[in-house]
PDB file of C-alpha atoms in Angstrom:
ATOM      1  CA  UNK A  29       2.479  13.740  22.349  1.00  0.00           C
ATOM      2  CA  UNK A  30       3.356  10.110  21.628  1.00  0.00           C
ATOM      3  CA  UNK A  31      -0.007   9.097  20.125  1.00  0.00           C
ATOM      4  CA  UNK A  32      -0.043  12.108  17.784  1.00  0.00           C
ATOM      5  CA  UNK A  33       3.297  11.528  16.433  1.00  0.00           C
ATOM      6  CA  UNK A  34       2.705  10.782  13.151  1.00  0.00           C
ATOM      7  CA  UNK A  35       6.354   9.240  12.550  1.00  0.00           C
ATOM      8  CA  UNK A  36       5.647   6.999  15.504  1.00  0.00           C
ATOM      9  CA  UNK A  37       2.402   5.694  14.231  1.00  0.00           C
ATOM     10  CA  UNK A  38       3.692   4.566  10.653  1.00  0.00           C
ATOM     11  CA  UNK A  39       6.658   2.920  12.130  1.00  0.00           C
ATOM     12  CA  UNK A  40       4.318   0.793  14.858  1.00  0.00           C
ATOM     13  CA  UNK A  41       2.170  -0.129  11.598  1.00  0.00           C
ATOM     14  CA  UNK A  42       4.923  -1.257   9.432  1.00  0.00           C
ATOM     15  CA  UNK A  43       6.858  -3.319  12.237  1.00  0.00           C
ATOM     16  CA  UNK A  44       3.809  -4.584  13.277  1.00  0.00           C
ATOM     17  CA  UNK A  45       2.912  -5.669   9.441  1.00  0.00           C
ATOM     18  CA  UNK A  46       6.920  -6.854   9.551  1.00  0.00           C
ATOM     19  CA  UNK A  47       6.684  -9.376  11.988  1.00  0.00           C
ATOM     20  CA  UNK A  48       3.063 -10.652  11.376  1.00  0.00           C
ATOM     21  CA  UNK A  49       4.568 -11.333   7.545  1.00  0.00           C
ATOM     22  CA  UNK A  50       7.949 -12.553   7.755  1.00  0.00           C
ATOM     23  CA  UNK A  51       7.219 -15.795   8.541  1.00  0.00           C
ATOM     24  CA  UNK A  52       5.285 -16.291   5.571  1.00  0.00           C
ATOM     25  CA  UNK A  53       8.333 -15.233   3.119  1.00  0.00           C
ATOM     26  CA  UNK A  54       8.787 -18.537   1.987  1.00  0.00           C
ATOM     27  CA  UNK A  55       5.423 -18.601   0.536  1.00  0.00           C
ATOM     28  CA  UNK A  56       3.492 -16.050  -2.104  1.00  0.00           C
ATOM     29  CA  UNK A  57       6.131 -16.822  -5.856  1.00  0.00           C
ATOM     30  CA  UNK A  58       3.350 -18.515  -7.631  1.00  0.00           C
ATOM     31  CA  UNK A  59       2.313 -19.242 -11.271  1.00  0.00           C
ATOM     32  CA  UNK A  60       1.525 -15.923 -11.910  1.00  0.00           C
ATOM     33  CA  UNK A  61       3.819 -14.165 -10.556  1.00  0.00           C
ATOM     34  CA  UNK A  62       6.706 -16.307 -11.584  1.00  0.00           C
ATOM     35  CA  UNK A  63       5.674 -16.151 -15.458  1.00  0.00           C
ATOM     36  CA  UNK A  64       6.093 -11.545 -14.682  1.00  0.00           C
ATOM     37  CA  UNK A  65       9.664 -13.032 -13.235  1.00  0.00           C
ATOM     38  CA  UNK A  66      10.598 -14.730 -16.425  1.00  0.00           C
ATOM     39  CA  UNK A  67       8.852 -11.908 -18.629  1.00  0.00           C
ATOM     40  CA  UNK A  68      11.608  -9.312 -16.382  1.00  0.00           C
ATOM     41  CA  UNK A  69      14.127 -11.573 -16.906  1.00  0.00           C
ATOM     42  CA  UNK A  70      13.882 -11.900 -20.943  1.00  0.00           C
ATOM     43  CA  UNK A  71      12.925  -7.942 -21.028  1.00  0.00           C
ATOM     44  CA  UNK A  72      13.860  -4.474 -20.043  1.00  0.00           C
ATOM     45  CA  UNK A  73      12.908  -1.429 -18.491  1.00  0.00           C
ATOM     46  CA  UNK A  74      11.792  -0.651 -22.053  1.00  0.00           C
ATOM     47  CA  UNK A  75       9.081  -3.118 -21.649  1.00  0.00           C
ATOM     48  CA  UNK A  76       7.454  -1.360 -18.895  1.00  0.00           C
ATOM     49  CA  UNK A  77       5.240   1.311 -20.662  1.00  0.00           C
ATOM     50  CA  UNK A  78       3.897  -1.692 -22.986  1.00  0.00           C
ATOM     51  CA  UNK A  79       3.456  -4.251 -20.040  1.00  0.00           C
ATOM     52  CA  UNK A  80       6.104  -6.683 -21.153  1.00  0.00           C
ATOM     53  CA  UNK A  81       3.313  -7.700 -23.853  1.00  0.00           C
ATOM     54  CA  UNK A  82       0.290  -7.934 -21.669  1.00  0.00           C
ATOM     55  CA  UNK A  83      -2.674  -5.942 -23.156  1.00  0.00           C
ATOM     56  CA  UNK A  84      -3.732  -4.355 -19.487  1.00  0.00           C
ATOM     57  CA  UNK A  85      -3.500  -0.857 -18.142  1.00  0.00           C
ATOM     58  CA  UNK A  86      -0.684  -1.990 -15.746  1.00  0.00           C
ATOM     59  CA  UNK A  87       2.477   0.063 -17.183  1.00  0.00           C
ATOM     60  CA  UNK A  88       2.699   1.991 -13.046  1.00  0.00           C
ATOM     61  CA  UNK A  89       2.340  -2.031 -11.421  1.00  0.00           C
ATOM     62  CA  UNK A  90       5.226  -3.082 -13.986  1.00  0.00           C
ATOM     63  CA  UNK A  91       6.923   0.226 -12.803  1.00  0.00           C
ATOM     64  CA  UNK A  92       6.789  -0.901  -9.374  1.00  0.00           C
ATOM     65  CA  UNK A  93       7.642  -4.543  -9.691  1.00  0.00           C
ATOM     66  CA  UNK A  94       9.970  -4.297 -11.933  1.00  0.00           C
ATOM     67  CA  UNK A  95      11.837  -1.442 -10.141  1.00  0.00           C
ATOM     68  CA  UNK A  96      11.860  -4.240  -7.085  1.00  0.00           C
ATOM     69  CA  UNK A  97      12.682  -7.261  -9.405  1.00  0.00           C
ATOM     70  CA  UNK A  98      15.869  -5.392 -10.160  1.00  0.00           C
ATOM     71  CA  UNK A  99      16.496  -3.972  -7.088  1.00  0.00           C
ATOM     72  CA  UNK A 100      16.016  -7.601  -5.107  1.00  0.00           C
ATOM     73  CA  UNK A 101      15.797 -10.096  -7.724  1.00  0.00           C
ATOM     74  CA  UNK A 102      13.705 -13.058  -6.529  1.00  0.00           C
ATOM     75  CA  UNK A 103      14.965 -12.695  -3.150  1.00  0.00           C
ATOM     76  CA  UNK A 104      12.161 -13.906  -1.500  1.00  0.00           C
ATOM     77  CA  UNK A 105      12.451 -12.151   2.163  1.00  0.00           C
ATOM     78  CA  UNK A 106      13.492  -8.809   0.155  1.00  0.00           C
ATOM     79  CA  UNK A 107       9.994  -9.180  -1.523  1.00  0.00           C
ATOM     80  CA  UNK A 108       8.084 -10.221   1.589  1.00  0.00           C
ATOM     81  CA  UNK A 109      10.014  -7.383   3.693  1.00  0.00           C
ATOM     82  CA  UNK A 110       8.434  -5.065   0.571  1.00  0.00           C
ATOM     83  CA  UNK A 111       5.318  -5.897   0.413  1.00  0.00           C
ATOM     84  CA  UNK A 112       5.132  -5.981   4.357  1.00  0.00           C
ATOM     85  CA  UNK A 113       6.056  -2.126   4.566  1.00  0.00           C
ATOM     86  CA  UNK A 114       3.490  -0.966   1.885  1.00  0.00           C
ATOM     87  CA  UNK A 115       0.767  -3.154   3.877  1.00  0.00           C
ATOM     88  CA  UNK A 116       2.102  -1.760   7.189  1.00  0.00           C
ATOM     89  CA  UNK A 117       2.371   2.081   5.819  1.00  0.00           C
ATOM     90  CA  UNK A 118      -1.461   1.479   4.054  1.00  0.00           C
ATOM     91  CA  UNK A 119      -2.187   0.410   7.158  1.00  0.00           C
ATOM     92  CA  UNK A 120      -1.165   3.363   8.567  1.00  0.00           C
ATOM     93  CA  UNK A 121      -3.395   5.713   6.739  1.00  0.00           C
ATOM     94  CA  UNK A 122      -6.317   3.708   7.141  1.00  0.00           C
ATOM     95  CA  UNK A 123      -5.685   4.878  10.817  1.00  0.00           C
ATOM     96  CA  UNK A 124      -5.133   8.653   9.492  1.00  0.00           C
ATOM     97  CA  UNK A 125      -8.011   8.760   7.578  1.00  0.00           C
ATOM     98  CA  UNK A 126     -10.638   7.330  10.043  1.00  0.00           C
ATOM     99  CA  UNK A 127      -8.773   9.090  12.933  1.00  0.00           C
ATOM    100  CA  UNK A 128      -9.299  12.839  11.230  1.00  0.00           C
ATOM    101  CA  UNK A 129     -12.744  11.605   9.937  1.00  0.00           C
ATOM    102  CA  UNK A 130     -14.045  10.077  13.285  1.00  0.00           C
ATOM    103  CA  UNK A 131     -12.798  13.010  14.980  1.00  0.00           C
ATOM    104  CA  UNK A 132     -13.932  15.606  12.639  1.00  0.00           C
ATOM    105  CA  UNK A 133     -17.645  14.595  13.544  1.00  0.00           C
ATOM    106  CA  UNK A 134     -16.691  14.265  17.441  1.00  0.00           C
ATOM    107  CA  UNK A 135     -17.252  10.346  17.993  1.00  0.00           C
ATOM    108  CA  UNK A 136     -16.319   9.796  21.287  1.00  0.00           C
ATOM    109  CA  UNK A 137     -13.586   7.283  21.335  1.00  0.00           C
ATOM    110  CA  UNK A 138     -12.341   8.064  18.018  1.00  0.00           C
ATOM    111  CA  UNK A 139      -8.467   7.494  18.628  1.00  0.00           C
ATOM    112  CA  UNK A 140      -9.343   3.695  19.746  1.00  0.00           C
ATOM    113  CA  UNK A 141     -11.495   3.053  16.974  1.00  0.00           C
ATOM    114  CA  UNK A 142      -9.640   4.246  14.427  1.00  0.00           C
ATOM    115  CA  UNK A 143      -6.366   1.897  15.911  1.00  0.00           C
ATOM    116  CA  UNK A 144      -9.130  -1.585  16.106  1.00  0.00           C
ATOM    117  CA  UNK A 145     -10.035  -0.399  12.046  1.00  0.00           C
ATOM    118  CA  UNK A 146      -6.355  -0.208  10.698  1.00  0.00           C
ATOM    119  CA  UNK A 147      -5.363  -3.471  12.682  1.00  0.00           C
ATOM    120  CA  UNK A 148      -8.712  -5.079  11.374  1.00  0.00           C
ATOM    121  CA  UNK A 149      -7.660  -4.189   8.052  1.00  0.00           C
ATOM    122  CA  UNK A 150      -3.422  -4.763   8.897  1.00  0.00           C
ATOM    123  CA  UNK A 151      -4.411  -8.719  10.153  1.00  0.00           C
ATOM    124  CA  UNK A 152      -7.978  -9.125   7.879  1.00  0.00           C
ATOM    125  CA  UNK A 153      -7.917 -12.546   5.738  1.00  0.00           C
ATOM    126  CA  UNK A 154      -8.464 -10.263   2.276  1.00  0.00           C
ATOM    127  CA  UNK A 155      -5.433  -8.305   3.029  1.00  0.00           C
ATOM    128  CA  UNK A 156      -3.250 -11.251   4.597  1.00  0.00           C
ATOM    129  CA  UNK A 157      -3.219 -12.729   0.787  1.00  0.00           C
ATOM    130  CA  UNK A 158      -2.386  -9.704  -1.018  1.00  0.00           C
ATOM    131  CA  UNK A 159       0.734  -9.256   1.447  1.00  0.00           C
ATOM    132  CA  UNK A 160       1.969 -12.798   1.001  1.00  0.00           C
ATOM    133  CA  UNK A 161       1.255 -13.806  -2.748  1.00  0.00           C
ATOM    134  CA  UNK A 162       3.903 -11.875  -4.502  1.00  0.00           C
ATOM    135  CA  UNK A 163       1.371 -11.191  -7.433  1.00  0.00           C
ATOM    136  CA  UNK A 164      -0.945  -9.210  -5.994  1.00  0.00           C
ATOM    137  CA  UNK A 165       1.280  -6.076  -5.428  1.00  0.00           C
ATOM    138  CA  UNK A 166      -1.441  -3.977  -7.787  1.00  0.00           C
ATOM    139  CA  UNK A 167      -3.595  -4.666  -4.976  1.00  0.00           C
ATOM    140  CA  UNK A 168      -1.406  -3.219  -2.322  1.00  0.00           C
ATOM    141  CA  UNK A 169      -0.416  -0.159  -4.760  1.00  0.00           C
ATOM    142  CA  UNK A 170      -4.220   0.385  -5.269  1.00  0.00           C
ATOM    143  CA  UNK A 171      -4.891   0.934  -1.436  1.00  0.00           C
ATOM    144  CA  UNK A 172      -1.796   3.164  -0.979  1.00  0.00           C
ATOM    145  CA  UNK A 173      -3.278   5.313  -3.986  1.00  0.00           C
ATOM    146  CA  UNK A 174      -7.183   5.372  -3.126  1.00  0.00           C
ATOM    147  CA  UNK A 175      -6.026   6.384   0.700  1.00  0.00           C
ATOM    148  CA  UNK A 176      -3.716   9.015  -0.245  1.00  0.00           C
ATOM    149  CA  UNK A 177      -5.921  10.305  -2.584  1.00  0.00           C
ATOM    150  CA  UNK A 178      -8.495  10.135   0.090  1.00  0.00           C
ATOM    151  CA  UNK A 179      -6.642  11.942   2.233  1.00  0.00           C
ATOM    152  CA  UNK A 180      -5.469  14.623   0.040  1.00  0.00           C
ATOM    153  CA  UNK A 181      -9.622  15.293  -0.979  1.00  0.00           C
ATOM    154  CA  UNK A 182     -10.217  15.608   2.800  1.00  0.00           C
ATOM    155  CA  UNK A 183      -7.120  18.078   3.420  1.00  0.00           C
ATOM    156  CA  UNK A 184      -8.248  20.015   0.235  1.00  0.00           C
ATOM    157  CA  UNK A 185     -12.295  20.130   1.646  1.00  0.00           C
ATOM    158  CA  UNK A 186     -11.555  21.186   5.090  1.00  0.00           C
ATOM    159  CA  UNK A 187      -7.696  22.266   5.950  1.00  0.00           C
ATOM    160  CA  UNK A 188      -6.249  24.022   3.019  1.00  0.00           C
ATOM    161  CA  UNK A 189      -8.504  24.976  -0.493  1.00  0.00           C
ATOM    162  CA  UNK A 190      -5.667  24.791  -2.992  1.00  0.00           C
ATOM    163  CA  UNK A 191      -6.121  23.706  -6.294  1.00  0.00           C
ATOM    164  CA  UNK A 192      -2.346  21.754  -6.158  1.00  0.00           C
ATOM    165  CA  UNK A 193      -4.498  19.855  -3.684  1.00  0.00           C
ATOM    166  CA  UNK A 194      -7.287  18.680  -5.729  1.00  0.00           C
ATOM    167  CA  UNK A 195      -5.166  18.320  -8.487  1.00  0.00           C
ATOM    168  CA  UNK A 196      -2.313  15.604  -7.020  1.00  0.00           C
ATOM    169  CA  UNK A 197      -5.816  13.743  -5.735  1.00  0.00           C
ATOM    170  CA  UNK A 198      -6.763  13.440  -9.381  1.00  0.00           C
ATOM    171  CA  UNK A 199      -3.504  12.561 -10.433  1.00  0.00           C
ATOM    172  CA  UNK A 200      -3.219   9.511  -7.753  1.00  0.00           C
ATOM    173  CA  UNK A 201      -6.506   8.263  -8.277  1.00  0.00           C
ATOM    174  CA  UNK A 202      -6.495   8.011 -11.725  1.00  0.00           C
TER     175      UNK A 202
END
């Protein structure tokens, strides 16, 4: 059916998260994120594994927004079209995730609820900042991990008991 269409669902949540965020694509290329612009401009993609000098753990975020930097430059709506999806698709398993957990203990209701939590979370103040300022993308990437991984855990524990299972959670939550 419609509602269970998996396809379906993503696509509402990222055109949803599309349209509540393009009109903020003018905004979110602040100090911080335009010194990484300047950093990608004077480096390469062999500065990714070392951070382009920056002593964090952030080699997979300079992966990320680096691949985009080349890919879009500082094309403002390109970025805010980006970082609109990955909201929009985190969104999305938000709704997964409470949908098969809600349902898996038999809350009545659990289909509605699950929609009013990934909305809460698609239009919620915290996240509405990490979609528009361009240098929080670690924060969006950290979502899309921690929910995948959470979803994988709950696939390995009650659907399928596969090691490959456990083993891609570790990998993306790590």
């Amino acid at each position: 059916t419609l509602l269970n269409n998996k396809k379906l669902q993503a696509a509402f949540f990222v055109l949803l998260s599309i349209i509540a965020f393009i009109p903020t694509h003018r905004y979110g290329m602040v100090h911080d994120f335009l010194g990484w612009i300047i950093k990608y401009q004077n480096g390469g993609w062999k500065d990714v594994p070392g951070g382009f000098g920056y002593n964090g753990l952030h080699s997979f975020f300079h992966l990320i927004n680096y691949s985009v930097f080349k890919l879009f430059g500082t094309n403002q709506l390109a970025w805010s079209i980006v970082f609109a999806i990955l909201h929009g698709v985190n969104a999305f398993l938000l709704f997964r995730f409470v949908n098969l957990w809600l349902s898996e203990w038999k809350i009545k209701g659990f289909y509605v609820i699950a929609l009013l939590a990934a909305l809460g979370f698609l239009f919620g103040p915290y996240q509405i900042e990490s979609v528009t300022w361009k240098a929080c993308l670690h924060y969006l990437l950290s979502v899309f991990l921690f929910l995948n991984a959470s979803l994988l855990v709950w696939r390995y524990m009650l659907v399928e008991n596969k090691t490959g299972t456990l083993v891609l959670h570790h990998v993306l939550f790590v």
